[in-house]
Every structure is written in C-alpha cells, then in structure tokens.
Coordinates of C-alpha atoms in Angstrom, one line a residue:
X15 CA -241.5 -77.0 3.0
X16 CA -242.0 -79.8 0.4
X17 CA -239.6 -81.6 -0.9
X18 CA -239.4 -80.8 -4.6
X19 CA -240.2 -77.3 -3.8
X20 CA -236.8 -75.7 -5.3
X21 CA -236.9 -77.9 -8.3
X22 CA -240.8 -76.7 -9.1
X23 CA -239.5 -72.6 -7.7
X24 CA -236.6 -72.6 -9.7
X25 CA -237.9 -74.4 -13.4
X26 CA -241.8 -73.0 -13.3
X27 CA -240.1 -70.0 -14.5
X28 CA -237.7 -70.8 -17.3
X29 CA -239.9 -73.5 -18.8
X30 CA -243.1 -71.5 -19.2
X31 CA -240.7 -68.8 -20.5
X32 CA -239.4 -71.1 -23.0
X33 CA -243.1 -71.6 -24.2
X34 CA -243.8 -67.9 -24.6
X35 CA -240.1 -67.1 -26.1
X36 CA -239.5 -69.7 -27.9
X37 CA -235.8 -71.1 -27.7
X38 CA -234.6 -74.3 -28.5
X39 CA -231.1 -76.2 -28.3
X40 CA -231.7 -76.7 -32.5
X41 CA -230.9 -72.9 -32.5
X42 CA -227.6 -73.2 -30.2
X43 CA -226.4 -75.6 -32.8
X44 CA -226.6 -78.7 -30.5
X45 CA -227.4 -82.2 -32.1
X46 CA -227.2 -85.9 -31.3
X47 CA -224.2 -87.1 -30.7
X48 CA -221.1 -85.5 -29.7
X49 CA -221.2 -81.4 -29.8
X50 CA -218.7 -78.6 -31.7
X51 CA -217.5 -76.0 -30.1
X52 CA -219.4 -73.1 -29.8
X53 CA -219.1 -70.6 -33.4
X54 CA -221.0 -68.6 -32.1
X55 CA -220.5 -68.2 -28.0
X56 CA -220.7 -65.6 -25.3
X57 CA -217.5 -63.8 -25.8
X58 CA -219.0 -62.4 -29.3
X59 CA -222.8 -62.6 -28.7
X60 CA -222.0 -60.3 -24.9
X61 CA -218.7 -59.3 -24.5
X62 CA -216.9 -58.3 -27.5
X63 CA -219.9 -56.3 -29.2
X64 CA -219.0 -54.1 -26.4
X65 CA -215.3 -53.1 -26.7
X66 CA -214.0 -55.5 -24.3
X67 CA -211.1 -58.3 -25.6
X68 CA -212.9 -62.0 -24.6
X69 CA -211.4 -65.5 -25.0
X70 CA -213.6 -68.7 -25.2
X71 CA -211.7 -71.2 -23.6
X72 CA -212.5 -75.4 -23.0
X73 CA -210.9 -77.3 -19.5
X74 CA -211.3 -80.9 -19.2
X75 CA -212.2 -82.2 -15.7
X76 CA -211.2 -85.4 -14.1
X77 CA -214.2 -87.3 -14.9
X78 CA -214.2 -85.8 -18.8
X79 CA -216.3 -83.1 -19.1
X80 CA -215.1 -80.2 -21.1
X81 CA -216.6 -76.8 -19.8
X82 CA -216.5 -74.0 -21.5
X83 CA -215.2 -70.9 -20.0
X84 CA -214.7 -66.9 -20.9
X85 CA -211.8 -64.9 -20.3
X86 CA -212.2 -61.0 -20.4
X87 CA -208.5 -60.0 -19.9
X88 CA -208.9 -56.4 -19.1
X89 CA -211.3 -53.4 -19.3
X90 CA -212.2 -51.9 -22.4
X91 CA -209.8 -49.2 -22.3
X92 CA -206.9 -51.5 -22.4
X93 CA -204.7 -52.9 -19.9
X94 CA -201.2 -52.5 -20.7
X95 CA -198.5 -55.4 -19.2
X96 CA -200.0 -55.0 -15.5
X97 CA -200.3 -58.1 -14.3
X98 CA -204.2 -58.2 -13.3
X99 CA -205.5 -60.7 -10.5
X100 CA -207.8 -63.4 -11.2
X101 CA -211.7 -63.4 -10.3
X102 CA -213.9 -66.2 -10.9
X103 CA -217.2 -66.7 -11.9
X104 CA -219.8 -68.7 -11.5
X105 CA -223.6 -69.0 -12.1
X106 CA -227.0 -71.0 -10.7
X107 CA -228.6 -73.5 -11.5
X108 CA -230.5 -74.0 -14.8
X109 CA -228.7 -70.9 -16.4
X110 CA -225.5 -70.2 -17.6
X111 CA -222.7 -67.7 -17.8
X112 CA -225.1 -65.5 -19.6
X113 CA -227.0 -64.3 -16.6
X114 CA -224.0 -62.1 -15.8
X115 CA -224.2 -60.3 -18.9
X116 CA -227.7 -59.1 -19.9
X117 CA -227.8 -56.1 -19.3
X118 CA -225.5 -53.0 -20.5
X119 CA -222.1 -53.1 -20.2
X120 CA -221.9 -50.5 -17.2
X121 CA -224.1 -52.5 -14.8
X122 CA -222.4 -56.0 -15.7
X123 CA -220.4 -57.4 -12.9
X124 CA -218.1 -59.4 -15.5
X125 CA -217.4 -56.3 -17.5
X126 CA -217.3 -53.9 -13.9
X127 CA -214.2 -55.8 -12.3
X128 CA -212.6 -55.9 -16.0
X129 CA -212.6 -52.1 -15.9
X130 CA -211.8 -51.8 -12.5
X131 CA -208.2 -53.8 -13.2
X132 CA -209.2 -57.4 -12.8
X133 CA -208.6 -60.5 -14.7
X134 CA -212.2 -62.4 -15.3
X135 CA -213.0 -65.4 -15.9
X136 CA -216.6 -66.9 -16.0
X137 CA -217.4 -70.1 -15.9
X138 CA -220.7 -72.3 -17.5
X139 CA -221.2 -75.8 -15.4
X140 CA -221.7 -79.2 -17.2
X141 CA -224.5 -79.5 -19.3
X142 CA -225.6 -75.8 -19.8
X143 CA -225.6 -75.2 -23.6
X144 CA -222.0 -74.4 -23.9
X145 CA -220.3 -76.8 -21.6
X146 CA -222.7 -79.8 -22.8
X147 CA -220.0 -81.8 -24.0
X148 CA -218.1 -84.9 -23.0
X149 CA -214.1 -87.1 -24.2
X150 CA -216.2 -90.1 -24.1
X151 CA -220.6 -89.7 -23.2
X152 CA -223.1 -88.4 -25.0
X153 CA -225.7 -86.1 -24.2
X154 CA -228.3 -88.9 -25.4
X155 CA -226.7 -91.2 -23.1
X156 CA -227.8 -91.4 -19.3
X157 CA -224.8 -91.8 -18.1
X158 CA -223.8 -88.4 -19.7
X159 CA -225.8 -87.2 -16.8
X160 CA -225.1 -89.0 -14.1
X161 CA -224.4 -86.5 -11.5
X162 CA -225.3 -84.0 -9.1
X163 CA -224.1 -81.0 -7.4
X164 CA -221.7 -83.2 -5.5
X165 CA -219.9 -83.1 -9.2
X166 CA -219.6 -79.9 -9.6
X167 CA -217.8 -79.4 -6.0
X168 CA -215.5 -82.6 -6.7
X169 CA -214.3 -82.0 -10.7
X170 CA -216.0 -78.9 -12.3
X171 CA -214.4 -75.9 -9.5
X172 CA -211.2 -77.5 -8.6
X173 CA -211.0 -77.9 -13.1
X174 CA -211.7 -74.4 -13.6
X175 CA -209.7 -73.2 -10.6
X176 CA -206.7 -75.0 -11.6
X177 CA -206.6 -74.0 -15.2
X178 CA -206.9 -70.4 -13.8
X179 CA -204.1 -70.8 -11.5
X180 CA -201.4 -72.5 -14.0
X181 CA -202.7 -69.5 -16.6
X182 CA -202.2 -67.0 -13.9
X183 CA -199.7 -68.2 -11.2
X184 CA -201.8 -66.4 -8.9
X185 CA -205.1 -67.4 -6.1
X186 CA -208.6 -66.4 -7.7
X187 CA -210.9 -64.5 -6.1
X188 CA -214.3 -66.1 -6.3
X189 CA -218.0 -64.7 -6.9
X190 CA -221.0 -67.6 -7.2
X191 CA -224.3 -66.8 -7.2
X192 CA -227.1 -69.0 -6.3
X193 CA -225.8 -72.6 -6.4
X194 CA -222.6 -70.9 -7.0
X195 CA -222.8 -70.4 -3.6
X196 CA -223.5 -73.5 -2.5
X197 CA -221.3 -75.4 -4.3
X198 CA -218.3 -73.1 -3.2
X199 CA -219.1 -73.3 0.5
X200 CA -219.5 -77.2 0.0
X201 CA -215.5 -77.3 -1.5
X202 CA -214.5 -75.1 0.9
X203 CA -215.5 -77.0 3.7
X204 CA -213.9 -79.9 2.1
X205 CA -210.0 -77.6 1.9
X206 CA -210.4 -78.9 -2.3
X207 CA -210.0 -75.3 -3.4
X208 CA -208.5 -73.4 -0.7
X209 CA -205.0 -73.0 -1.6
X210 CA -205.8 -71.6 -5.1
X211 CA -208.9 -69.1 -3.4
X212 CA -208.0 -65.8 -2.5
X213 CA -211.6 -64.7 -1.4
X214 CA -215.1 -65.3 -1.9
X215 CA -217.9 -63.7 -2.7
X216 CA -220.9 -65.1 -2.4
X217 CA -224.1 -63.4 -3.7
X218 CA -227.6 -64.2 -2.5
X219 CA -226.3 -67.6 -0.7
X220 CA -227.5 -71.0 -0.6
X221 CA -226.9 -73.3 1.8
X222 CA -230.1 -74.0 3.8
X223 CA -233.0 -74.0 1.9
X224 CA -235.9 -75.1 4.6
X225 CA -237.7 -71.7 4.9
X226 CA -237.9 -70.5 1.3
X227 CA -241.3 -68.6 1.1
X228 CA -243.2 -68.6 -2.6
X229 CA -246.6 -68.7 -4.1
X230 CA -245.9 -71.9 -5.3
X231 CA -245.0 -73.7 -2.1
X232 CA -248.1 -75.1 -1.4
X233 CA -248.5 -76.1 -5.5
X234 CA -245.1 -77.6 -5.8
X235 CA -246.1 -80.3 -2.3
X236 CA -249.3 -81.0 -3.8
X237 CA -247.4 -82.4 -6.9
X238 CA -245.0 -83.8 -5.1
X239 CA -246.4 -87.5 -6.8
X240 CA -246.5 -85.7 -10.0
X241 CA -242.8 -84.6 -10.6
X242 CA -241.7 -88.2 -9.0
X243 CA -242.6 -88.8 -12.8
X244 CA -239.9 -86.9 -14.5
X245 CA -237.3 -89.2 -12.3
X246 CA -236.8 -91.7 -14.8
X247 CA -235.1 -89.0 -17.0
X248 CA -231.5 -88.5 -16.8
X249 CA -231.6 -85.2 -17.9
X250 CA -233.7 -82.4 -16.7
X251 CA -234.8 -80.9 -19.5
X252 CA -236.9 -77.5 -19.2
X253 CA -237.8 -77.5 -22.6
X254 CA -238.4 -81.0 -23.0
X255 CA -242.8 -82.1 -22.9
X256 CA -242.6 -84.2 -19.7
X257 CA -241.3 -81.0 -17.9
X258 CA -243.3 -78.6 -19.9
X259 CA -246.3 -80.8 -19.5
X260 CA -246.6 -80.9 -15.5
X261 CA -245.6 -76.9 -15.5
X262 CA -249.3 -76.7 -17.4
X263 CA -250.5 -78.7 -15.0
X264 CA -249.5 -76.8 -12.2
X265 CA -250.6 -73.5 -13.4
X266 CA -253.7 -74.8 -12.6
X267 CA -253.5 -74.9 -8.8
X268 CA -255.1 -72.6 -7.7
X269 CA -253.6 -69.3 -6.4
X270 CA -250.3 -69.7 -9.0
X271 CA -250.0 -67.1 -10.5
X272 CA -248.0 -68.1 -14.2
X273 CA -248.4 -64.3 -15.5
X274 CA -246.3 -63.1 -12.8
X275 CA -243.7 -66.1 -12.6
X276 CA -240.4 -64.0 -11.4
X277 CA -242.0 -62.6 -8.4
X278 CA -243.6 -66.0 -7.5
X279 CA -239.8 -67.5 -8.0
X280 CA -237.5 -65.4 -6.8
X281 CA -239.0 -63.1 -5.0
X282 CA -240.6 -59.4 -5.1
X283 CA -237.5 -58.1 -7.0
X284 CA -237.2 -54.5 -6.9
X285 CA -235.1 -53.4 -9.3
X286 CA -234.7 -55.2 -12.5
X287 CA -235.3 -53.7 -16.1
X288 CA -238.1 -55.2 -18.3
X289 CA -235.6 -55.4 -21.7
X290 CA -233.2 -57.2 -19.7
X291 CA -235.9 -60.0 -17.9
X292 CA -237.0 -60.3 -21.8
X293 CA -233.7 -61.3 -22.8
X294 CA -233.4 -63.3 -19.6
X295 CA -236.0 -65.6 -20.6
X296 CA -234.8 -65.4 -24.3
X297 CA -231.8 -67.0 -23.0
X298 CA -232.6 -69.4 -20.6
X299 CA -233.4 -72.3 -19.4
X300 CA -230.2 -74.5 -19.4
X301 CA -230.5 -78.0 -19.2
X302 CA -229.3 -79.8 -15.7
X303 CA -229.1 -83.5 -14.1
X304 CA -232.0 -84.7 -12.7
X305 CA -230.1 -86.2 -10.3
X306 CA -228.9 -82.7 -9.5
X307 CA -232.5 -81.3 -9.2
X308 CA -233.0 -84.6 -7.1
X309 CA -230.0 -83.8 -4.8
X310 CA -230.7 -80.0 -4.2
X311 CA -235.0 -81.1 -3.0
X312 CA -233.0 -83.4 -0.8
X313 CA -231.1 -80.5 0.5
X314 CA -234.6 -78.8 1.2
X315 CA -236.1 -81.7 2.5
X316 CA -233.3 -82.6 5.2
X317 CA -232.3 -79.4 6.1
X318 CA -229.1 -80.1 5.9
X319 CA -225.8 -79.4 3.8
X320 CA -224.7 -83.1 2.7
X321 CA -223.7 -85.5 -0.4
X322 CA -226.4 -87.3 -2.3
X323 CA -228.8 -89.9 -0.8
X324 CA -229.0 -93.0 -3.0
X325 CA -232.5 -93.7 -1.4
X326 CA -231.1 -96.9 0.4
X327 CA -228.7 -97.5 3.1
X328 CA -226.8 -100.1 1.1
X329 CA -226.4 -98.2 -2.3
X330 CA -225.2 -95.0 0.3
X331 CA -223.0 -97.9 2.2
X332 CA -221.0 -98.4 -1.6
X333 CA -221.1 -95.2 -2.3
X334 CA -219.8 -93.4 1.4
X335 CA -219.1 -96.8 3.4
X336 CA -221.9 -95.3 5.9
X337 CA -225.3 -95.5 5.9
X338 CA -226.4 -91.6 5.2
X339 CA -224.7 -89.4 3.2
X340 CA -221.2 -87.3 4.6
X341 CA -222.1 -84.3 5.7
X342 CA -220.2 -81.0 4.5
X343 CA -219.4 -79.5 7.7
X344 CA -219.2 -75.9 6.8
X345 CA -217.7 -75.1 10.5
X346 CA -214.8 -76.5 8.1
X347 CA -214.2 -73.8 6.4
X348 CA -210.7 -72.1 7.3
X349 CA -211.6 -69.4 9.4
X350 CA -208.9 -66.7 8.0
X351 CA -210.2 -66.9 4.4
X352 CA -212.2 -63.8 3.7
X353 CA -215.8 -63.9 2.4
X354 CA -218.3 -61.2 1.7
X355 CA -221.7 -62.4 1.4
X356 CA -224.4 -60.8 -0.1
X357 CA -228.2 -61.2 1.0
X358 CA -231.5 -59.7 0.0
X359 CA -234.9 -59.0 2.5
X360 CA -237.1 -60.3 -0.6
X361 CA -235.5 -63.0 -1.4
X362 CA -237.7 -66.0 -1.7
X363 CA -235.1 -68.5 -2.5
X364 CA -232.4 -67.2 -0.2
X365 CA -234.8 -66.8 3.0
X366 CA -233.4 -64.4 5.8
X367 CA -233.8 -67.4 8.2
X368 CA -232.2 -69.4 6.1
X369 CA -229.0 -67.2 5.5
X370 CA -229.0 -66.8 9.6
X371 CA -228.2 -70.5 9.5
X372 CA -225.5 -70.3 7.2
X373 CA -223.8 -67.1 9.1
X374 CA -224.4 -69.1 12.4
X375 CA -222.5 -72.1 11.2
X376 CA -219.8 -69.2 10.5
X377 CA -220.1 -67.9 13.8
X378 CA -216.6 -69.1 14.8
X379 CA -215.1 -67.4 11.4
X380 CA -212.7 -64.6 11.8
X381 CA -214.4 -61.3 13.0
X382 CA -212.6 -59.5 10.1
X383 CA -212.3 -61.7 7.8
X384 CA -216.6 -62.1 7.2
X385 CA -218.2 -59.4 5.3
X386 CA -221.8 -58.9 5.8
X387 CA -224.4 -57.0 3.7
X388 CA -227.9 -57.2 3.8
X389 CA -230.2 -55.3 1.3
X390 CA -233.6 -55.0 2.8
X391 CA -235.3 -54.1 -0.8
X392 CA -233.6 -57.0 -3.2
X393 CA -234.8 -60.5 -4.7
X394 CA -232.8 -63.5 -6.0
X395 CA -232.2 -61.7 -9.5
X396 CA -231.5 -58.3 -8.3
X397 CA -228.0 -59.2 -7.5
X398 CA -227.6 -60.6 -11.1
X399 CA -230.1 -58.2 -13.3
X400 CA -230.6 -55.3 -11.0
X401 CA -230.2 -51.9 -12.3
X402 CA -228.8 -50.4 -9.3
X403 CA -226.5 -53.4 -8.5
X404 CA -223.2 -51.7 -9.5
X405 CA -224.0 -48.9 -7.1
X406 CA -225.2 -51.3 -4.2
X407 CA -223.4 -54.5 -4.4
X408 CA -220.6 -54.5 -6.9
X409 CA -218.9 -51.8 -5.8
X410 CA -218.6 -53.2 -2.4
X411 CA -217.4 -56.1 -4.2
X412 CA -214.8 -54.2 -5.6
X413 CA -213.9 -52.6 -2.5
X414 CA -213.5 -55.9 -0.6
X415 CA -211.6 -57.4 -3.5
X416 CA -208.9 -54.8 -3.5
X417 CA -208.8 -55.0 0.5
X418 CA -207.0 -58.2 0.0
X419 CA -203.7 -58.6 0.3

C-alpha cells in the first residue's frame, strides 16, 4: 500500500468534483484575514428549511480555534420540557458537518435521533469552511495550520465535549464517521474523553489503514514523488492549482478511472441516490492541514495507530522525549464503555481486514458491551448518503443508544 495512498483516495474525488461543480470559498463568504461568522450556515441552509429548531453555536479550544457547531434541540414535532440526552457528531476528513445532512430529512441521521427524543449536536473540525477561524492566526498564515489529527484528539473533541457537557450536565453519546472514528478511538485510548462519553458509535471505522483496496492504489504509489510537492503547503487545499494540477495529472495513469471517481474512492457503494451525490460534490471539499494529510499516509504507511512523525529522531525527541512517535494503545480503551461499530463488505477505505485489526485489538473488551454489525453490500458513503441507512444502520443506532443506561 503506498504511502500517500489515503491522501490521493480520499481528495481525487472532491477536487475533480470541485472542477466540474464549481465551488469556491469566495462563495462561503471567506476572505483574507480573520473570518465572520457564518450568515448564512447549516442550521438554515439544512436543518431549519425542514421544520426542525437549530442553533449555530462557536467553542473555543485550548490552542484558539473556534469551531463551529449545530444544535438541533428536538424533533420537528416539538419536544416539550423532557430533558433529552446528548449525541455527538462528527464528520471525515475533507468534509464537514454537511455530509450528514444531504439528503431528505427522513433518512438524515442528525434529524432521525432528533425525532427519536435525542439532543444533537454536530460538530465541523478546524479548518472546514465553518470552523476556519482562529483568537489570534490567520488562515493565510502557516502556522494557522500547523496541525494534524493529533489536534483534533488533544483540543477539538475534549472542546466540543466539554461545552456539551456544562450545556447539558449530562455524558454524550458519540457517532464519528470516517476519521471520526479514528480520532475517537485515539482519545479514548488516551481516558481524555471518557468521563463525559456515554457510548460510541462508530461508523465505517478507521484505525488501520494498510489493506485499503482502490483503483487508484497503484496511481497514487507511482506519484508518490509527485504529491511530496504539495508538502511545502501548509494548507491542503482541494481547490487550490497545485492540488488540482497533480489530480490532472493522475487521471492520466492509466486504468483511473476519473468518470467514475466514488466507486474508485470509496468503494462499490450500493445504495446512494444520484441528487444527493450531486449535492455532495456541490458541497464539498473542505480544506485540511497538510500536515494532517501527512499524518494519516503515515498511519498507512506504518501500519500503526500513533502520534505524528517529525521525519527525524531529534525533532520526535522535542516533541515526545523518545525517538518514534507514542503509540495510541487502543487495548487502552476502558473495556465497560459500550461501542457499536459499523462496517461495510465494499468498503474500500475501511477494508474488512483492516476493521479485523481494529476488533482484534478490542478483543479483551467486554463481551456485551461491543456491538458488531457488518453489512455485506455497503461502501464508505452508504453509511452517510445511503438511502436505506435509516432502515439498516440508524435504527440499530437508535436501538443501542436507548439500551444505555
């Protein structure tokens, strides 16, 4: 597997989208320097149009990011003064809070557990469109992105989580998807979020990434030398030309297929409907960190769930006081805390094998505590976009939400 290969699996798609779609962060209002708050934001482009009371809401984290969150309260019919308990969030890589919400109302997890009697919050990571500002950076500063997935499981989770808690008084249940999963399993294993975590969810999981199976395996290793070019970028910008310009170039490998790019990427999904992969790629991509893109190939290349490697046993020596990066030991992980996960037969990004791995590093988890569920026919998006998702996946969801006590 090469290196760069979930960098090139993951982008190919959303960038050459972006070329046929057309969307630009001029039209989500963003511009040099330090950004407003969105007018115009999730709750009222996705969840208010349909009935459903949403909040935007902005929590600071430690190192001064300020992501922006939504808060649907309760279902469209109302919720009276029941108290409701908490559910969390959280998207993949290069997309945001968005994903959740594309298609109609009745098939959108978000808007499901809101009907069903749950509080929900969603969250959008650090430099997707909405949560792309900063107390003190600026997005044209490198240092602005200066961080990897290692961030996100040290400030952005425990920030969210926290503000839900002292809203709430009560532990969250979780749902990531994606690099949702993986940076959940990663705090986990370190006990940062554990006593505000009621469950977890965890759809189409990453956590080992060596066996992921695409069409563009073989094109991402041969330009492997290639994408080493984008590296003096501190952002990792989809739509941006040095991005956009070695996609074009590897269209031309031979054997990629750009006409069919979701398949190649994620996988032969099974189920998702053509209006809603449209607005999909409207939508998307979100910017990232390169470092982040950097950290996760290094998390394909290694095989291995740990922090990020500086390159050089003295910068990891500052950084760690050890020569190689920690390792998050996911054997870690309390054993009583309950988690459903979620995995698909056609997923290319979340290989079978690789999900074994994960479940065999939970192998000494409480019997009935770990939730398995393995859908022979779905892909990486199904469990976001798929039509039949409510009837498949979220409604065990539900099931193992409200089996918590």
């Amino acid at each position: 597997m090469a290196l760069h290969a979930f960098c090139v699996l993951v982008t190919v798609i959303m960038a050459i989208a972006h070329q046929a779609y057309g969307s630009g962060r001029g039209s989500m209002g963003l511009v040099s320097g330090f950004i407003d708050p969105p007018i115009v934001g999730i709750c009222s482009t996705s969840v208010i149009i349909h009935g459903y009371k949403c909040q935007e809401i902005d929590v600071k984290t430690k190192d001064g990011f300020i992501l922006n969150m939504q808060r649907i309260p309760e279902g469209r019919a109302g919720g009276g003064d029941t108290k409701r308990q908490p559910v969390l969030i959280q998207h993949g890589v290069l997309v945001d809070g968005m994903t959740w919400l594309l298609n109609p109302p009745e098939q959108n997890l978000p808007l499901i557990l809101a009907d069903k009697g749950f509080d929900v919050w969603i969250a959008n990571a650090r430099g997707t469109r909405y949560s792309c500002r900063h107390t003190s950076l600026q997005p044209y500063e490198p240092g602005f992105w200066n961080w990897s997935w290692d961030e996100l499981v040290v400030f952005d989770l425990p920030a969210v989580f926290d503000y839900v808690y002292s809203q709430t008084g009560q532990k969250a249940h979780y749902v990531g998807h994606s690099l949702g999963t993986l940076i959940a399993l990663a705090s986990f294993s370190e006990g940062l979020l554990v006593d505000k975590l009621k469950s977890a969810v965890l759809l189409s999981p990453i956590a080992y990434l060596g066996h992921m199976n695409s069409a563009l395996d073989v094109a991402a290793a041969k330009a492997f030398v290639e994408i080493t070019t984008l590296f003096g970028m501190a952002e990792f910008n989809p739509k941006g030309e040095p991005v956009t310009n070695f996609l074009r170039a590897l269209c031309d490998y031979p054997g990629v297929d750009c006409y069919d790019l979701l398949t190649s990427i994620s996988g032969k999904n099974c189920c998702l409907n053509a209006s809603t992969v449209d607005l999909f790629l409207k939508n998307e991509p979100q910017s990232t960190s390169t470092k982040n893109m950097v950290h996760l190939a290094q998390t394909v290349r290694d095989g291995v769930l740990a922090k990020y490697n500086y390159g050089n046993p003295d910068f990891n020596m500052m950084h760690y006081g050890e020569a190689k990066p920690p390792i998050y030991n996911l054997s870690n992980i309390p054993h009583d805390l309950p988690i459903f996960i979620s995995y698909g037969g056609q997923d290319a990004l979340s290989d079978v094998r690789d999900v074994e791995l994960l479940l065999d590093s939970l192998k000494f988890h409480d019997v009935d505590k770990l939730t398995i569920q393995y859908i022979k026919d779905y892909a990486h998006a199904d469990f976001i976009m798929g039509v039949n998702a409510k009837d498949i996946v979220y409604n065990q969801v539900v099931s193992f939400f409200n089996h918590q006590h």
